[in-house]
Coordinates of C-alpha atoms in Angstrom, one line a residue:
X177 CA 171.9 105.4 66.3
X178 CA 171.3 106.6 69.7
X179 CA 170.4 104.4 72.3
X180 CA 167.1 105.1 74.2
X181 CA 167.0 102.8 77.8
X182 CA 163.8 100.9 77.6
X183 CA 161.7 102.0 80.4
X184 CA 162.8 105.8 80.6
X185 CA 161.3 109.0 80.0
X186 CA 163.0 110.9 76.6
X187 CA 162.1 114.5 76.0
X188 CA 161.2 114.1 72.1
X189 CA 162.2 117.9 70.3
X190 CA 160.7 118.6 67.2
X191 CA 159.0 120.8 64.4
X192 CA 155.2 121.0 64.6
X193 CA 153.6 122.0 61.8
X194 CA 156.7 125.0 61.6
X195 CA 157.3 125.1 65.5
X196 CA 160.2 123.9 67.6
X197 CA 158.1 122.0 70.0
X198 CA 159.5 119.4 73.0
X199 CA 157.5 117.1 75.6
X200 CA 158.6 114.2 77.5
X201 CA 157.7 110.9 76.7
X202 CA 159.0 106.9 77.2
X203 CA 160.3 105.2 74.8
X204 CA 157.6 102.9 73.2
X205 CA 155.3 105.8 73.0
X206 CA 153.8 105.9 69.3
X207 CA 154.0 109.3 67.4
X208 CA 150.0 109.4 67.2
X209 CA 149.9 109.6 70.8
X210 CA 153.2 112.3 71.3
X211 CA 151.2 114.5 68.9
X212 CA 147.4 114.3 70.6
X213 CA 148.6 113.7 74.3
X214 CA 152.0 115.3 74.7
X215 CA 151.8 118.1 72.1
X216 CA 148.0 118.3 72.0
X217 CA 147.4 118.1 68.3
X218 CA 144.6 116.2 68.3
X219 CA 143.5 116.6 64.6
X220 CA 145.6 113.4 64.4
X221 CA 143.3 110.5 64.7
X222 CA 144.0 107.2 65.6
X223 CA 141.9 104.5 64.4
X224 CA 142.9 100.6 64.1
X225 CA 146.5 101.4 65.5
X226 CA 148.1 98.7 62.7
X227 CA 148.7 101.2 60.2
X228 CA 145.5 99.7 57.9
X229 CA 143.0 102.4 58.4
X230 CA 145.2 106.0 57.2
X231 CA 143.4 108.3 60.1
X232 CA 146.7 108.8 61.6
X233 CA 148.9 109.9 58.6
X234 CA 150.8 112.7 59.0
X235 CA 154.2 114.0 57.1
X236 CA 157.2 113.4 58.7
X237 CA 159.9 116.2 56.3
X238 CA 157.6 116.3 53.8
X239 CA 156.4 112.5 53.2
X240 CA 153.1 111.1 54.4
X241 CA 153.8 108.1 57.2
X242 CA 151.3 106.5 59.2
X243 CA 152.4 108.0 63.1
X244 CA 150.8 105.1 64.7
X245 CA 153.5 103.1 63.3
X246 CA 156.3 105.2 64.4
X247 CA 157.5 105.7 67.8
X248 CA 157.4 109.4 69.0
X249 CA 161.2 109.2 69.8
X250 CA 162.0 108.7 65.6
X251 CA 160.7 111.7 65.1
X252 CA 163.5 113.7 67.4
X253 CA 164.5 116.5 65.1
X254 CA 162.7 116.1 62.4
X255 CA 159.7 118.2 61.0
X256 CA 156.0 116.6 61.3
X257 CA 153.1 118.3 60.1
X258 CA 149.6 117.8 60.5
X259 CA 146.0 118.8 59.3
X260 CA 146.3 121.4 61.9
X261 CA 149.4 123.0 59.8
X262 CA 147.7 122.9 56.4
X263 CA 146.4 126.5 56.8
X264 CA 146.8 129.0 59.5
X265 CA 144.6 128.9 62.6
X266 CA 142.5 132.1 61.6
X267 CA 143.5 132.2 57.9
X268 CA 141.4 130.6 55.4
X269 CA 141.3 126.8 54.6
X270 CA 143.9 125.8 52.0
X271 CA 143.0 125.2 48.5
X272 CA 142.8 121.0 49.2
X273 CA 140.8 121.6 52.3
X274 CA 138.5 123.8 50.1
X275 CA 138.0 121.5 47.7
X276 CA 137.0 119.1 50.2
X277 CA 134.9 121.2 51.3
X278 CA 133.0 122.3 47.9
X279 CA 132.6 118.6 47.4
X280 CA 131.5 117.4 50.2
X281 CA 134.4 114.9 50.7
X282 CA 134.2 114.9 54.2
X283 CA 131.0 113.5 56.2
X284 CA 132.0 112.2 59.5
X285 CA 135.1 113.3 59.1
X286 CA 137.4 111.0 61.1
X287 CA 139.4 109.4 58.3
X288 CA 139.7 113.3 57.0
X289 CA 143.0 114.8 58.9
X290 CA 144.6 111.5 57.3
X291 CA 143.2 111.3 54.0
X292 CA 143.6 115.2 53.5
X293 CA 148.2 114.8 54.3
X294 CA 148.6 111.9 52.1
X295 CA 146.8 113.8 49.5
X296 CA 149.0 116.7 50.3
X297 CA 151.9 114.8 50.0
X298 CA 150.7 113.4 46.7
X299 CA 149.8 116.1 45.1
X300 CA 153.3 117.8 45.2
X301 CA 155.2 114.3 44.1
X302 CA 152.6 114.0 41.4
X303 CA 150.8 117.3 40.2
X304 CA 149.0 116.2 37.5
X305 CA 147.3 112.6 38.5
X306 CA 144.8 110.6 36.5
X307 CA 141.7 109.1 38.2
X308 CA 142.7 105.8 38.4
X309 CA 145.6 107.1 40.1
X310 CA 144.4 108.7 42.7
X311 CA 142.1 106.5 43.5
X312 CA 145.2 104.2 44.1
X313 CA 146.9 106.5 46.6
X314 CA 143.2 106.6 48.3
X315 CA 143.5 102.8 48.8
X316 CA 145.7 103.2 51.9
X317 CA 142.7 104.9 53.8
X318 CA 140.0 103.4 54.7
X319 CA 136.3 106.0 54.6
X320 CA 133.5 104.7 55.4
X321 CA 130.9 107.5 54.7
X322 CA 131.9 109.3 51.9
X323 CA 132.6 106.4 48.9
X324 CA 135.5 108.0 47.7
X325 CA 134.3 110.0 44.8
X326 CA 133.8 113.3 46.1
X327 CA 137.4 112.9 47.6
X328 CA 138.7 112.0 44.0
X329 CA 137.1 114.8 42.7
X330 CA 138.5 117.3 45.0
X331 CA 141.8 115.9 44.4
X332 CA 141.4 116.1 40.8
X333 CA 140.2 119.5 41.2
X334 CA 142.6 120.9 43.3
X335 CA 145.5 119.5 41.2
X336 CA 143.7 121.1 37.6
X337 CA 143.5 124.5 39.4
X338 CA 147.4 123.9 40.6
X339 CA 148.7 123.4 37.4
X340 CA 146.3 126.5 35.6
X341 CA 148.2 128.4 38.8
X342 CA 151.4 127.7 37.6
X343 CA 150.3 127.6 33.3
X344 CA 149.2 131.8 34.3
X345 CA 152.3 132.6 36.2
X346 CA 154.6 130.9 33.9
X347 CA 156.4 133.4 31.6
X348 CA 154.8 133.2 27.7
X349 CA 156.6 132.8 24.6
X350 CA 156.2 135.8 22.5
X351 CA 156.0 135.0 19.1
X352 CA 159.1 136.0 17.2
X353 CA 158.5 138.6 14.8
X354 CA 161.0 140.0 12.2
X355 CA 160.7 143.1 10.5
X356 CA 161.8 142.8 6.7
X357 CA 161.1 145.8 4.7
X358 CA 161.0 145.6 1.0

């Protein structure tokens, strides 16, 4: 492992949401501050900095990790995305954020950025969850506007319409027919 001196600065190189991005940082500097202060993606929230309230999460190659418990300098070459990368800056919102959307699962939105990447993550480990499932993953974030439902439902939706994506695109079995003449 390489070894970091304590009290000096460390230029911290990494994907961002697809882009090779770089800033200088110390050492002890948490990923939730790199990202809003150094790389100035600030749909990363940070809320009780203990890793209790989810606000922060963000996917570090691939999997959903809470960046206020991760130091900025763990994330050298490694690929983090955030709600900022879940759709293009002038495309439209991806089908999750549009679910959240259509069901109002979003109110003050704070917790929102956080909630929206573990459910990202989630949803490609597990593509077709129950209820009481997802409200299980939803456990790690703490909401206080919305009550959860109209996030579980979005979820719900979003995987339903995921797996009638892939159902339509998947090749069908044509029925076997024989020919017998008599």
């Amino acid at each position: 492992m390489k070894q970091i001196a304590r009290d000096s600065l460390h230029t911290v190189r990494l994907q961002l949401n697809g882009v090779e991005r770089g800033a200088p940082c110390a050492s002890r500097t948490l990923l939730s501050d790199f990202l809003r202060e150094g790389l100035g993606a600030t749909g990363t929230h940070v809320g009780c900095e203990h890793g209790v309230c989810g606000a922060c999460t963000v996917q570090i190659d691939g999997v959903a990790q809470r960046s206020c418990m991760t130091l900025a300098v763990q994330a050298e070459g490694r690929r983090v995305d955030t709600v900022e990368g879940l759709c293009a800056a002038d495309g439209p919102l991806s089908d999750l954020q549009a679910a959240f959307q259509r069901h109002h699962a979003l109110q003050c939105g704070f917790c929102t950025a956080g909630i929206l990447m573990s459910c990202d993550d989630y949803l490609r480990r597990r593509p077709d969850p129950t209820e009481a499932e997802v409200r299980e993953m939803l456990s790690g974030h703490l909401c206080r506007c919305t009550g959860y439902t109209p996030i579980v439902r979005a979820v719900l939706e979003t995987a339903a319409q995921r797996r009638a994506a892939t159902d339509a695109s998947a090749p069908s079995e044509s029925p076997v027919t024989s020919s017998t003449e008599s």
